[in-house]
Amino acid sequence: MARSALLNVMVQAALKAGKSLSRDFGEVQNLQVSVKGPGDFVSQADFKAEKIVHDELMKARPTYGFMGEESAEEKGTDGAHRWIVDPLDGTTNFLHGIPQFAVSIALERNGEVVAGVIFNPATDELFTAEKGGGAFMNDRRIRVAARRVLSDCVIGSGVPHLGRGNHGKYLVELRHVMGEVAGIRRFGAAALDLAYVAAGRLDGFWESGLSPWDVAAGLILIREAGGFVSDMKGTTDIFGSGDVVAGNELIHKALVDVANRPVPTR
Ligand code: IPD
Ligand code: CA
Ligand code: CA
Ligand code: CA
């Protein structure tokens, strides 16, 4: 599979940041950690990885804009392109020594995500996709799972952390989905969850309260793997709403329906 020059830039940046994360993961107890809000942490490892990704990407394409979780957004001069970066998705896992975290890098062109890379340095799994070129894991083509009914499906989700205000809404969604599916998983890194949907490991996924850097690369991976992604209403306003629902065509639709069932009155 031939990667474009741009995708190669993204892959090199993700691998380099991944090396830094692996080193810090080995000494996680010595890292400086600060608290952004209740249950919301950031460490030196996040900042270092973001600087590496930023410098690699901006060296290669200095006119592009840059949006990263841990820094102020930089407007590009070319007006069309923007990098969207989560340098460490799964910080809470990382800080607990759980090897489920990733670097996530997406490229947006005229408001549309056209390339994405998600790299888990702990498992050496590299997920890549470019618009029209298919989705890959370590150079092997990946596709979303083919299961057709929710009762056969394992569905991923994200449970809102302590400071997030949507616990009640989440419990209602959970109750509805739990009553329909074979099983639910919560792995703790949304970008990787979406990569798992693209790879057919998870049949579907839903979460609310996400930011563009959590989902941008995952969106194109899933679409290029033959899947469907939307917000909870089934529209494409994923960045605006912070919601994501994903799966193959049938499972995506079934999840949107189930997640929107009215709250039971008793
Ligand atoms: C978080 C993870 C987590 C999700 C949270 C995100 P971070 O990202 O993706 O799975 O449930 O909503 O904020 O802060 O570790 O990059
Ligand atoms: Ca964070
Ligand atoms: Ca994240
Ligand atoms: Ca992050």
PDB file of C-alpha atoms and ligand atoms in Angstrom:
ATOM      1  CA  MET A   1       0.000   0.000   0.000  1.00  0.00           C
ATOM      2  CA  ALA A   2       1.424   3.357  -1.067  1.00  0.00           C
ATOM      3  CA  ARG A   3       1.088   6.207   1.389  1.00  0.00           C
ATOM      4  CA  SER A   4       0.944   9.822   0.224  1.00  0.00           C
ATOM      5  CA  ALA A   5       3.722  12.186   1.306  1.00  0.00           C
ATOM      6  CA  LEU A   6       1.271  13.885   3.671  1.00  0.00           C
ATOM      7  CA  LEU A   7       0.239  10.637   5.337  1.00  0.00           C
ATOM      8  CA  ASN A   8       3.914   9.780   5.751  1.00  0.00           C
ATOM      9  CA  VAL A   9       4.487  13.070   7.561  1.00  0.00           C
ATOM     10  CA  MET A  10       1.609  12.197   9.916  1.00  0.00           C
ATOM     11  CA  VAL A  11       2.894   8.665  10.503  1.00  0.00           C
ATOM     12  CA  GLN A  12       6.440   9.879  11.267  1.00  0.00           C
ATOM     13  CA  ALA A  13       5.077  12.436  13.751  1.00  0.00           C
ATOM     14  CA  ALA A  14       2.925   9.797  15.466  1.00  0.00           C
ATOM     15  CA  LEU A  15       5.814   7.309  15.709  1.00  0.00           C
ATOM     16  CA  LYS A  16       8.161   9.938  17.135  1.00  0.00           C
ATOM     17  CA  ALA A  17       5.627  11.073  19.746  1.00  0.00           C
ATOM     18  CA  GLY A  18       4.889   7.398  20.473  1.00  0.00           C
ATOM     19  CA  LYS A  19       8.559   6.831  21.345  1.00  0.00           C
ATOM     20  CA  SER A  20       8.447   9.700  23.810  1.00  0.00           C
ATOM     21  CA  LEU A  21       5.240   8.321  25.361  1.00  0.00           C
ATOM     22  CA  SER A  22       6.773   4.837  25.670  1.00  0.00           C
ATOM     23  CA  ARG A  23       9.774   6.271  27.532  1.00  0.00           C
ATOM     24  CA  ASP A  24       7.513   8.224  29.895  1.00  0.00           C
ATOM     25  CA  PHE A  25       5.202   5.223  30.369  1.00  0.00           C
ATOM     26  CA  GLY A  26       8.198   3.317  31.739  1.00  0.00           C
ATOM     27  CA  GLU A  27       8.682   5.985  34.429  1.00  0.00           C
ATOM     28  CA  VAL A  28       5.142   7.057  34.940  1.00  0.00           C
ATOM     29  CA  GLN A  29       5.492   7.461  38.718  1.00  0.00           C
ATOM     30  CA  ASN A  30       8.066  10.259  38.198  1.00  0.00           C
ATOM     31  CA  LEU A  31       5.906  12.369  35.883  1.00  0.00           C
ATOM     32  CA  GLN A  32       4.554  15.750  36.886  1.00  0.00           C
ATOM     33  CA  VAL A  33       0.766  15.648  36.746  1.00  0.00           C
ATOM     34  CA  SER A  34      -1.651  18.564  36.947  1.00  0.00           C
ATOM     35  CA  VAL A  35      -5.403  18.611  37.296  1.00  0.00           C
ATOM     36  CA  LYS A  36      -7.531  20.439  34.724  1.00  0.00           C
ATOM     37  CA  GLY A  37     -10.776  19.701  36.581  1.00  0.00           C
ATOM     38  CA  PRO A  38     -12.415  16.890  38.580  1.00  0.00           C
ATOM     39  CA  GLY A  39     -11.144  13.557  37.206  1.00  0.00           C
ATOM     40  CA  ASP A  40      -9.344  15.336  34.347  1.00  0.00           C
ATOM     41  CA  PHE A  41      -5.540  15.055  34.349  1.00  0.00           C
ATOM     42  CA  VAL A  42      -2.654  16.156  32.166  1.00  0.00           C
ATOM     43  CA  SER A  43       1.024  15.278  32.504  1.00  0.00           C
ATOM     44  CA  GLN A  44       4.425  16.240  31.175  1.00  0.00           C
ATOM     45  CA  ALA A  45       4.084  13.269  28.826  1.00  0.00           C
ATOM     46  CA  ASP A  46       1.051  14.882  27.117  1.00  0.00           C
ATOM     47  CA  PHE A  47       2.885  18.207  26.675  1.00  0.00           C
ATOM     48  CA  LYS A  48       6.082  16.606  25.370  1.00  0.00           C
ATOM     49  CA  ALA A  49       4.189  14.454  22.875  1.00  0.00           C
ATOM     50  CA  GLU A  50       2.194  17.446  21.650  1.00  0.00           C
ATOM     51  CA  LYS A  51       5.353  19.489  21.069  1.00  0.00           C
ATOM     52  CA  ILE A  52       6.912  16.646  19.081  1.00  0.00           C
ATOM     53  CA  VAL A  53       3.830  16.243  16.880  1.00  0.00           C
ATOM     54  CA  HIS A  54       3.450  20.003  16.460  1.00  0.00           C
ATOM     55  CA  ASP A  55       7.085  20.551  15.461  1.00  0.00           C
ATOM     56  CA  GLU A  56       7.118  17.607  13.010  1.00  0.00           C
ATOM     57  CA  LEU A  57       3.883  18.600  11.304  1.00  0.00           C
ATOM     58  CA  MET A  58       4.608  22.330  11.161  1.00  0.00           C
ATOM     59  CA  LYS A  59       8.141  21.728   9.845  1.00  0.00           C
ATOM     60  CA  ALA A  60       6.622  19.771   6.949  1.00  0.00           C
ATOM     61  CA  ARG A  61       3.639  22.094   6.295  1.00  0.00           C
ATOM     62  CA  PRO A  62       4.287  25.514   7.915  1.00  0.00           C
ATOM     63  CA  THR A  63       1.188  27.158   6.413  1.00  0.00           C
ATOM     64  CA  TYR A  64      -1.362  24.767   7.936  1.00  0.00           C
ATOM     65  CA  GLY A  65      -3.378  25.547  11.056  1.00  0.00           C
ATOM     66  CA  PHE A  66      -2.868  23.478  14.217  1.00  0.00           C
ATOM     67  CA  MET A  67      -5.405  22.453  16.831  1.00  0.00           C
ATOM     68  CA  GLY A  68      -4.038  20.318  19.668  1.00  0.00           C
ATOM     69  CA  GLU A  69      -5.619  19.422  22.995  1.00  0.00           C
ATOM     70  CA  GLU A  70      -2.860  20.942  25.108  1.00  0.00           C
ATOM     71  CA  SER A  71      -2.153  24.244  23.318  1.00  0.00           C
ATOM     72  CA  ALA A  72      -3.912  27.306  21.939  1.00  0.00           C
ATOM     73  CA  GLU A  73      -5.154  26.876  18.387  1.00  0.00           C
ATOM     74  CA  GLU A  74      -2.905  28.318  15.640  1.00  0.00           C
ATOM     75  CA  LYS A  75      -4.654  29.648  12.558  1.00  0.00           C
ATOM     76  CA  GLY A  76      -2.920  28.641   9.347  1.00  0.00           C
ATOM     77  CA  THR A  77      -2.061  31.087   6.597  1.00  0.00           C
ATOM     78  CA  ASP A  78      -3.257  28.835   3.755  1.00  0.00           C
ATOM     79  CA  GLY A  79      -6.862  29.003   4.984  1.00  0.00           C
ATOM     80  CA  ALA A  80      -7.734  25.453   3.889  1.00  0.00           C
ATOM     81  CA  HIS A  81      -5.827  23.004   6.058  1.00  0.00           C
ATOM     82  CA  ARG A  82      -5.790  22.251   9.772  1.00  0.00           C
ATOM     83  CA  TRP A  83      -4.070  19.545  11.793  1.00  0.00           C
ATOM     84  CA  ILE A  84      -6.222  18.160  14.628  1.00  0.00           C
ATOM     85  CA  VAL A  85      -4.118  16.415  17.260  1.00  0.00           C
ATOM     86  CA  ASP A  86      -4.568  14.490  20.480  1.00  0.00           C
ATOM     87  CA  PRO A  87      -0.985  13.856  21.601  1.00  0.00           C
ATOM     88  CA  LEU A  88      -2.049  11.360  24.275  1.00  0.00           C
ATOM     89  CA  ASP A  89      -5.552   9.974  24.131  1.00  0.00           C
ATOM     90  CA  GLY A  90      -6.186   7.947  27.275  1.00  0.00           C
ATOM     91  CA  THR A  91      -4.198  10.022  29.776  1.00  0.00           C
ATOM     92  CA  THR A  92      -5.993   8.422  32.727  1.00  0.00           C
ATOM     93  CA  ASN A  93      -5.069   4.923  31.515  1.00  0.00           C
ATOM     94  CA  PHE A  94      -1.480   6.082  30.920  1.00  0.00           C
ATOM     95  CA  LEU A  95      -1.138   7.496  34.419  1.00  0.00           C
ATOM     96  CA  HIS A  96      -2.467   4.241  35.890  1.00  0.00           C
ATOM     97  CA  GLY A  97       0.006   2.109  33.935  1.00  0.00           C
ATOM     98  CA  ILE A  98      -2.731   0.712  31.668  1.00  0.00           C
ATOM     99  CA  PRO A  99      -1.305   0.217  28.149  1.00  0.00           C
ATOM    100  CA  GLN A 100      -4.379   1.504  26.293  1.00  0.00           C
ATOM    101  CA  PHE A 101      -3.505   4.966  24.945  1.00  0.00           C
ATOM    102  CA  ALA A 102      -2.635   6.518  21.600  1.00  0.00           C
ATOM    103  CA  VAL A 103      -1.402   9.458  19.573  1.00  0.00           C
ATOM    104  CA  SER A 104      -4.125  10.688  17.219  1.00  0.00           C
ATOM    105  CA  ILE A 105      -3.463  12.986  14.236  1.00  0.00           C
ATOM    106  CA  ALA A 106      -5.981  14.110  11.625  1.00  0.00           C
ATOM    107  CA  LEU A 107      -5.771  16.458   8.662  1.00  0.00           C
ATOM    108  CA  GLU A 108      -8.744  18.597   7.751  1.00  0.00           C
ATOM    109  CA  ARG A 109      -9.077  20.208   4.307  1.00  0.00           C
ATOM    110  CA  ASN A 110     -11.802  22.812   3.794  1.00  0.00           C
ATOM    111  CA  GLY A 111     -13.635  21.558   6.877  1.00  0.00           C
ATOM    112  CA  GLU A 112     -13.487  17.864   5.937  1.00  0.00           C
ATOM    113  CA  VAL A 113     -11.180  15.303   7.566  1.00  0.00           C
ATOM    114  CA  VAL A 114      -9.146  13.774   4.718  1.00  0.00           C
ATOM    115  CA  ALA A 115      -6.491  11.738   6.546  1.00  0.00           C
ATOM    116  CA  GLY A 116      -6.044  10.153   9.966  1.00  0.00           C
ATOM    117  CA  VAL A 117      -3.399   8.289  11.951  1.00  0.00           C
ATOM    118  CA  ILE A 118      -3.851   6.632  15.354  1.00  0.00           C
ATOM    119  CA  PHE A 119      -0.844   4.934  16.978  1.00  0.00           C
ATOM    120  CA  ASN A 120      -0.758   2.844  20.143  1.00  0.00           C
ATOM    121  CA  PRO A 121       2.938   2.606  21.080  1.00  0.00           C
ATOM    122  CA  ALA A 122       2.275  -0.053  23.740  1.00  0.00           C
ATOM    123  CA  THR A 123       1.001  -2.565  21.160  1.00  0.00           C
ATOM    124  CA  ASP A 124       2.785  -1.092  18.118  1.00  0.00           C
ATOM    125  CA  GLU A 125      -0.515  -0.855  16.285  1.00  0.00           C
ATOM    126  CA  LEU A 126      -0.630   1.893  13.660  1.00  0.00           C
ATOM    127  CA  PHE A 127      -4.004   2.733  12.123  1.00  0.00           C
ATOM    128  CA  THR A 128      -4.013   4.907   8.979  1.00  0.00           C
ATOM    129  CA  ALA A 129      -6.559   6.164   6.464  1.00  0.00           C
ATOM    130  CA  GLU A 130      -6.743   8.660   3.620  1.00  0.00           C
ATOM    131  CA  LYS A 131      -9.883   9.741   1.839  1.00  0.00           C
ATOM    132  CA  GLY A 132     -10.641   7.302  -0.971  1.00  0.00           C
ATOM    133  CA  GLY A 133      -7.671   5.059  -0.118  1.00  0.00           C
ATOM    134  CA  GLY A 134      -9.117   2.633   2.445  1.00  0.00           C
ATOM    135  CA  ALA A 135      -8.148   2.046   6.083  1.00  0.00           C
ATOM    136  CA  PHE A 136      -5.174   0.039   7.336  1.00  0.00           C
ATOM    137  CA  MET A 137      -3.653  -1.395  10.490  1.00  0.00           C
ATOM    138  CA  ASN A 138       0.110  -1.872  10.168  1.00  0.00           C
ATOM    139  CA  ASP A 139      -0.323  -1.915   6.372  1.00  0.00           C
ATOM    140  CA  ARG A 140      -3.076  -4.561   6.405  1.00  0.00           C
ATOM    141  CA  ARG A 141      -6.452  -3.460   5.047  1.00  0.00           C
ATOM    142  CA  ILE A 142      -9.158  -3.260   7.759  1.00  0.00           C
ATOM    143  CA  ARG A 143     -12.950  -3.240   7.540  1.00  0.00           C
ATOM    144  CA  VAL A 144     -15.766  -2.694  10.004  1.00  0.00           C
ATOM    145  CA  ALA A 145     -17.424  -5.830  11.405  1.00  0.00           C
ATOM    146  CA  ALA A 146     -20.297  -7.354   9.425  1.00  0.00           C
ATOM    147  CA  ARG A 147     -22.651  -8.352  12.281  1.00  0.00           C
ATOM    148  CA  ARG A 148     -26.224  -7.414  11.481  1.00  0.00           C
ATOM    149  CA  VAL A 149     -28.121  -7.544  14.773  1.00  0.00           C
ATOM    150  CA  LEU A 150     -27.350  -5.759  18.043  1.00  0.00           C
ATOM    151  CA  SER A 151     -27.838  -8.928  20.082  1.00  0.00           C
ATOM    152  CA  ASP A 152     -24.652 -10.365  18.465  1.00  0.00           C
ATOM    153  CA  CYS A 153     -22.634  -7.185  18.977  1.00  0.00           C
ATOM    154  CA  VAL A 154     -19.941  -5.964  21.364  1.00  0.00           C
ATOM    155  CA  ILE A 155     -20.277  -2.198  21.626  1.00  0.00           C
ATOM    156  CA  GLY A 156     -17.718   0.243  23.031  1.00  0.00           C
ATOM    157  CA  SER A 157     -18.555   3.355  24.970  1.00  0.00           C
ATOM    158  CA  GLY A 158     -17.057   6.113  27.085  1.00  0.00           C
ATOM    159  CA  VAL A 159     -18.316   6.638  30.626  1.00  0.00           C
ATOM    160  CA  PRO A 160     -18.259  10.359  31.532  1.00  0.00           C
ATOM    161  CA  HIS A 161     -15.514  11.170  34.039  1.00  0.00           C
ATOM    162  CA  LEU A 162     -16.114  12.837  37.422  1.00  0.00           C
ATOM    163  CA  GLY A 163     -16.277  16.442  36.234  1.00  0.00           C
ATOM    164  CA  ARG A 164     -18.518  15.859  33.245  1.00  0.00           C
ATOM    165  CA  GLY A 165     -22.112  16.952  33.700  1.00  0.00           C
ATOM    166  CA  ASN A 166     -23.918  14.302  31.660  1.00  0.00           C
ATOM    167  CA  HIS A 167     -24.007  11.349  34.072  1.00  0.00           C
ATOM    168  CA  GLY A 168     -27.819  11.083  34.169  1.00  0.00           C
ATOM    169  CA  LYS A 169     -28.191  11.137  30.377  1.00  0.00           C
ATOM    170  CA  TYR A 170     -25.441   8.540  30.085  1.00  0.00           C
ATOM    171  CA  LEU A 171     -27.156   6.158  32.507  1.00  0.00           C
ATOM    172  CA  VAL A 172     -30.327   6.287  30.412  1.00  0.00           C
ATOM    173  CA  GLU A 173     -28.390   5.530  27.187  1.00  0.00           C
ATOM    174  CA  LEU A 174     -26.492   2.747  28.938  1.00  0.00           C
ATOM    175  CA  ARG A 175     -29.671   1.156  30.194  1.00  0.00           C
ATOM    176  CA  HIS A 176     -31.192   1.186  26.701  1.00  0.00           C
ATOM    177  CA  VAL A 177     -28.103  -0.134  24.911  1.00  0.00           C
ATOM    178  CA  MET A 178     -27.344  -2.740  27.603  1.00  0.00           C
ATOM    179  CA  GLY A 179     -30.788  -4.233  27.071  1.00  0.00           C
ATOM    180  CA  GLU A 180     -30.091  -4.885  23.375  1.00  0.00           C
ATOM    181  CA  VAL A 181     -26.458  -5.879  22.851  1.00  0.00           C
ATOM    182  CA  ALA A 182     -24.282  -8.935  23.609  1.00  0.00           C
ATOM    183  CA  GLY A 183     -21.801  -6.866  25.640  1.00  0.00           C
ATOM    184  CA  ILE A 184     -20.397  -3.405  26.336  1.00  0.00           C
ATOM    185  CA  ARG A 185     -16.720  -2.439  26.715  1.00  0.00           C
ATOM    186  CA  ARG A 186     -15.120   0.716  28.164  1.00  0.00           C
ATOM    187  CA  PHE A 187     -11.410   0.823  27.246  1.00  0.00           C
ATOM    188  CA  GLY A 188     -10.719   4.486  28.108  1.00  0.00           C
ATOM    189  CA  ALA A 189      -9.253   5.985  24.922  1.00  0.00           C
ATOM    190  CA  ALA A 190     -11.869   7.232  22.465  1.00  0.00           C
ATOM    191  CA  ALA A 191      -9.507   7.503  19.486  1.00  0.00           C
ATOM    192  CA  LEU A 192      -8.491   3.864  19.906  1.00  0.00           C
ATOM    193  CA  ASP A 193     -12.122   2.841  20.419  1.00  0.00           C
ATOM    194  CA  LEU A 194     -12.918   4.330  17.002  1.00  0.00           C
ATOM    195  CA  ALA A 195      -9.889   2.601  15.467  1.00  0.00           C
ATOM    196  CA  TYR A 196     -11.217  -0.659  16.941  1.00  0.00           C
ATOM    197  CA  VAL A 197     -14.566  -0.077  15.218  1.00  0.00           C
ATOM    198  CA  ALA A 198     -12.684   0.476  11.934  1.00  0.00           C
ATOM    199  CA  ALA A 199     -10.767  -2.773  12.514  1.00  0.00           C
ATOM    200  CA  GLY A 200     -13.933  -4.759  13.297  1.00  0.00           C
ATOM    201  CA  ARG A 201     -12.889  -5.452  16.897  1.00  0.00           C
ATOM    202  CA  LEU A 202     -15.823  -3.473  18.251  1.00  0.00           C
ATOM    203  CA  ASP A 203     -19.104  -3.703  16.323  1.00  0.00           C
ATOM    204  CA  GLY A 204     -20.059  -0.178  17.324  1.00  0.00           C
ATOM    205  CA  PHE A 205     -19.386   2.704  19.694  1.00  0.00           C
ATOM    206  CA  TRP A 206     -21.131   5.671  21.264  1.00  0.00           C
ATOM    207  CA  GLU A 207     -20.004   8.527  23.519  1.00  0.00           C
ATOM    208  CA  SER A 208     -20.941  12.153  24.218  1.00  0.00           C
ATOM    209  CA  GLY A 209     -18.901  15.139  25.363  1.00  0.00           C
ATOM    210  CA  LEU A 210     -15.940  14.477  23.072  1.00  0.00           C
ATOM    211  CA  SER A 211     -13.681  17.071  21.437  1.00  0.00           C
ATOM    212  CA  PRO A 212     -12.545  17.230  17.793  1.00  0.00           C
ATOM    213  CA  TRP A 213      -9.091  15.820  18.681  1.00  0.00           C
ATOM    214  CA  ASP A 214     -10.699  12.724  20.276  1.00  0.00           C
ATOM    215  CA  VAL A 215     -12.639  11.803  17.138  1.00  0.00           C
ATOM    216  CA  ALA A 216     -11.176  13.421  13.997  1.00  0.00           C
ATOM    217  CA  ALA A 217      -8.761  10.654  12.967  1.00  0.00           C
ATOM    218  CA  GLY A 218     -11.228   7.934  13.991  1.00  0.00           C
ATOM    219  CA  LEU A 219     -13.936   9.360  11.724  1.00  0.00           C
ATOM    220  CA  ILE A 220     -11.991   8.873   8.541  1.00  0.00           C
ATOM    221  CA  LEU A 221     -10.698   5.474   9.655  1.00  0.00           C
ATOM    222  CA  ILE A 222     -14.254   4.236  10.137  1.00  0.00           C
ATOM    223  CA  ARG A 223     -15.569   5.740   6.897  1.00  0.00           C
ATOM    224  CA  GLU A 224     -12.653   4.318   4.910  1.00  0.00           C
ATOM    225  CA  ALA A 225     -13.246   0.950   6.577  1.00  0.00           C
ATOM    226  CA  GLY A 226     -16.809   0.966   5.210  1.00  0.00           C
ATOM    227  CA  GLY A 227     -18.519   2.184   8.398  1.00  0.00           C
ATOM    228  CA  PHE A 228     -20.871   4.988   9.358  1.00  0.00           C
ATOM    229  CA  VAL A 229     -20.310   7.747  11.952  1.00  0.00           C
ATOM    230  CA  SER A 230     -22.670  10.476  13.132  1.00  0.00           C
ATOM    231  CA  ASP A 231     -23.747  12.415  16.178  1.00  0.00           C
ATOM    232  CA  MET A 232     -26.588  11.055  18.385  1.00  0.00           C
ATOM    233  CA  LYS A 233     -29.202  12.549  16.053  1.00  0.00           C
ATOM    234  CA  GLY A 234     -27.730  10.798  13.050  1.00  0.00           C
ATOM    235  CA  THR A 235     -26.349  14.015  11.500  1.00  0.00           C
ATOM    236  CA  THR A 236     -22.708  14.753  10.722  1.00  0.00           C
ATOM    237  CA  ASP A 237     -22.319  17.583  13.267  1.00  0.00           C
ATOM    238  CA  ILE A 238     -19.856  15.541  15.313  1.00  0.00           C
ATOM    239  CA  PHE A 239     -17.381  18.308  16.193  1.00  0.00           C
ATOM    240  CA  GLY A 240     -20.197  20.722  17.098  1.00  0.00           C
ATOM    241  CA  SER A 241     -22.199  18.271  19.220  1.00  0.00           C
ATOM    242  CA  GLY A 242     -19.313  16.303  20.750  1.00  0.00           C
ATOM    243  CA  ASP A 243     -21.350  13.129  20.177  1.00  0.00           C
ATOM    244  CA  VAL A 244     -20.262  10.128  18.228  1.00  0.00           C
ATOM    245  CA  VAL A 245     -22.133   6.969  17.216  1.00  0.00           C
ATOM    246  CA  ALA A 246     -20.395   4.469  14.934  1.00  0.00           C
ATOM    247  CA  GLY A 247     -20.728   1.038  13.373  1.00  0.00           C
ATOM    248  CA  ASN A 248     -21.522  -0.608  10.066  1.00  0.00           C
ATOM    249  CA  GLU A 249     -24.604   0.775   8.313  1.00  0.00           C
ATOM    250  CA  LEU A 250     -27.112  -1.426  10.162  1.00  0.00           C
ATOM    251  CA  ILE A 251     -25.505  -1.283  13.592  1.00  0.00           C
ATOM    252  CA  HIS A 252     -24.940   2.474  13.363  1.00  0.00           C
ATOM    253  CA  LYS A 253     -28.619   3.021  12.618  1.00  0.00           C
ATOM    254  CA  ALA A 254     -29.737   0.614  15.337  1.00  0.00           C
ATOM    255  CA  LEU A 255     -27.502   2.366  17.904  1.00  0.00           C
ATOM    256  CA  VAL A 256     -28.796   5.828  16.946  1.00  0.00           C
ATOM    257  CA  ASP A 257     -32.362   4.509  17.431  1.00  0.00           C
ATOM    258  CA  VAL A 258     -31.637   2.827  20.757  1.00  0.00           C
ATOM    259  CA  ALA A 259     -29.621   5.726  22.182  1.00  0.00           C
ATOM    260  CA  ASN A 260     -32.522   8.096  21.443  1.00  0.00           C
ATOM    261  CA  ARG A 261     -35.295   6.111  23.099  1.00  0.00           C
ATOM    262  CA  PRO A 262     -37.266   8.259  25.510  1.00  0.00           C
ATOM    263  CA  VAL A 263     -36.524   8.029  29.213  1.00  0.00           C
ATOM    264  CA  PRO A 264     -38.825   5.414  30.774  1.00  0.00           C
ATOM    265  CA  THR A 265     -41.418   6.981  33.066  1.00  0.00           C
ATOM    266  CA  ARG A 266     -41.170   4.189  35.634  1.00  0.00           C
TER     267      ARG A 266
HETATM  268  C1  IPD B   1     -10.349  11.069  26.914  1.00  0.00           C
HETATM  269  C2  IPD B   1     -10.445   9.644  26.449  1.00  0.00           C
HETATM  270  C3  IPD B   1     -11.611   8.939  27.083  1.00  0.00           C
HETATM  271  C4  IPD B   1     -12.899   9.671  26.866  1.00  0.00           C
HETATM  272  C5  IPD B   1     -12.784  11.103  27.338  1.00  0.00           C
HETATM  273  C6  IPD B   1     -11.611  11.799  26.627  1.00  0.00           C
HETATM  274  P1  IPD B   1      -7.906  12.197  26.970  1.00  0.00           P
HETATM  275  O1  IPD B   1      -9.299  11.739  26.251  1.00  0.00           O
HETATM  276  O2  IPD B   1     -10.603   9.578  25.047  1.00  0.00           O
HETATM  277  O3  IPD B   1     -11.790   7.646  26.561  1.00  0.00           O
HETATM  278  O4  IPD B   1     -13.928   9.027  27.571  1.00  0.00           O
HETATM  279  O5  IPD B   1     -13.959  11.767  27.045  1.00  0.00           O
HETATM  280  O6  IPD B   1     -11.515  13.111  27.088  1.00  0.00           O
HETATM  281  O7  IPD B   1      -8.250  13.343  27.878  1.00  0.00           O
HETATM  282  O8  IPD B   1      -7.346  11.030  27.669  1.00  0.00           O
HETATM  283  O9  IPD B   1      -7.102  12.666  25.792  1.00  0.00           O
HETATM  284 CA    CA B   2      -7.318  15.263  28.293  1.00  0.00          CA
HETATM  285 CA    CA B   3      -8.636  12.444  24.040  1.00  0.00          CA
HETATM  286 CA    CA B   4      -5.324  13.860  25.305  1.00  0.00          CA
END
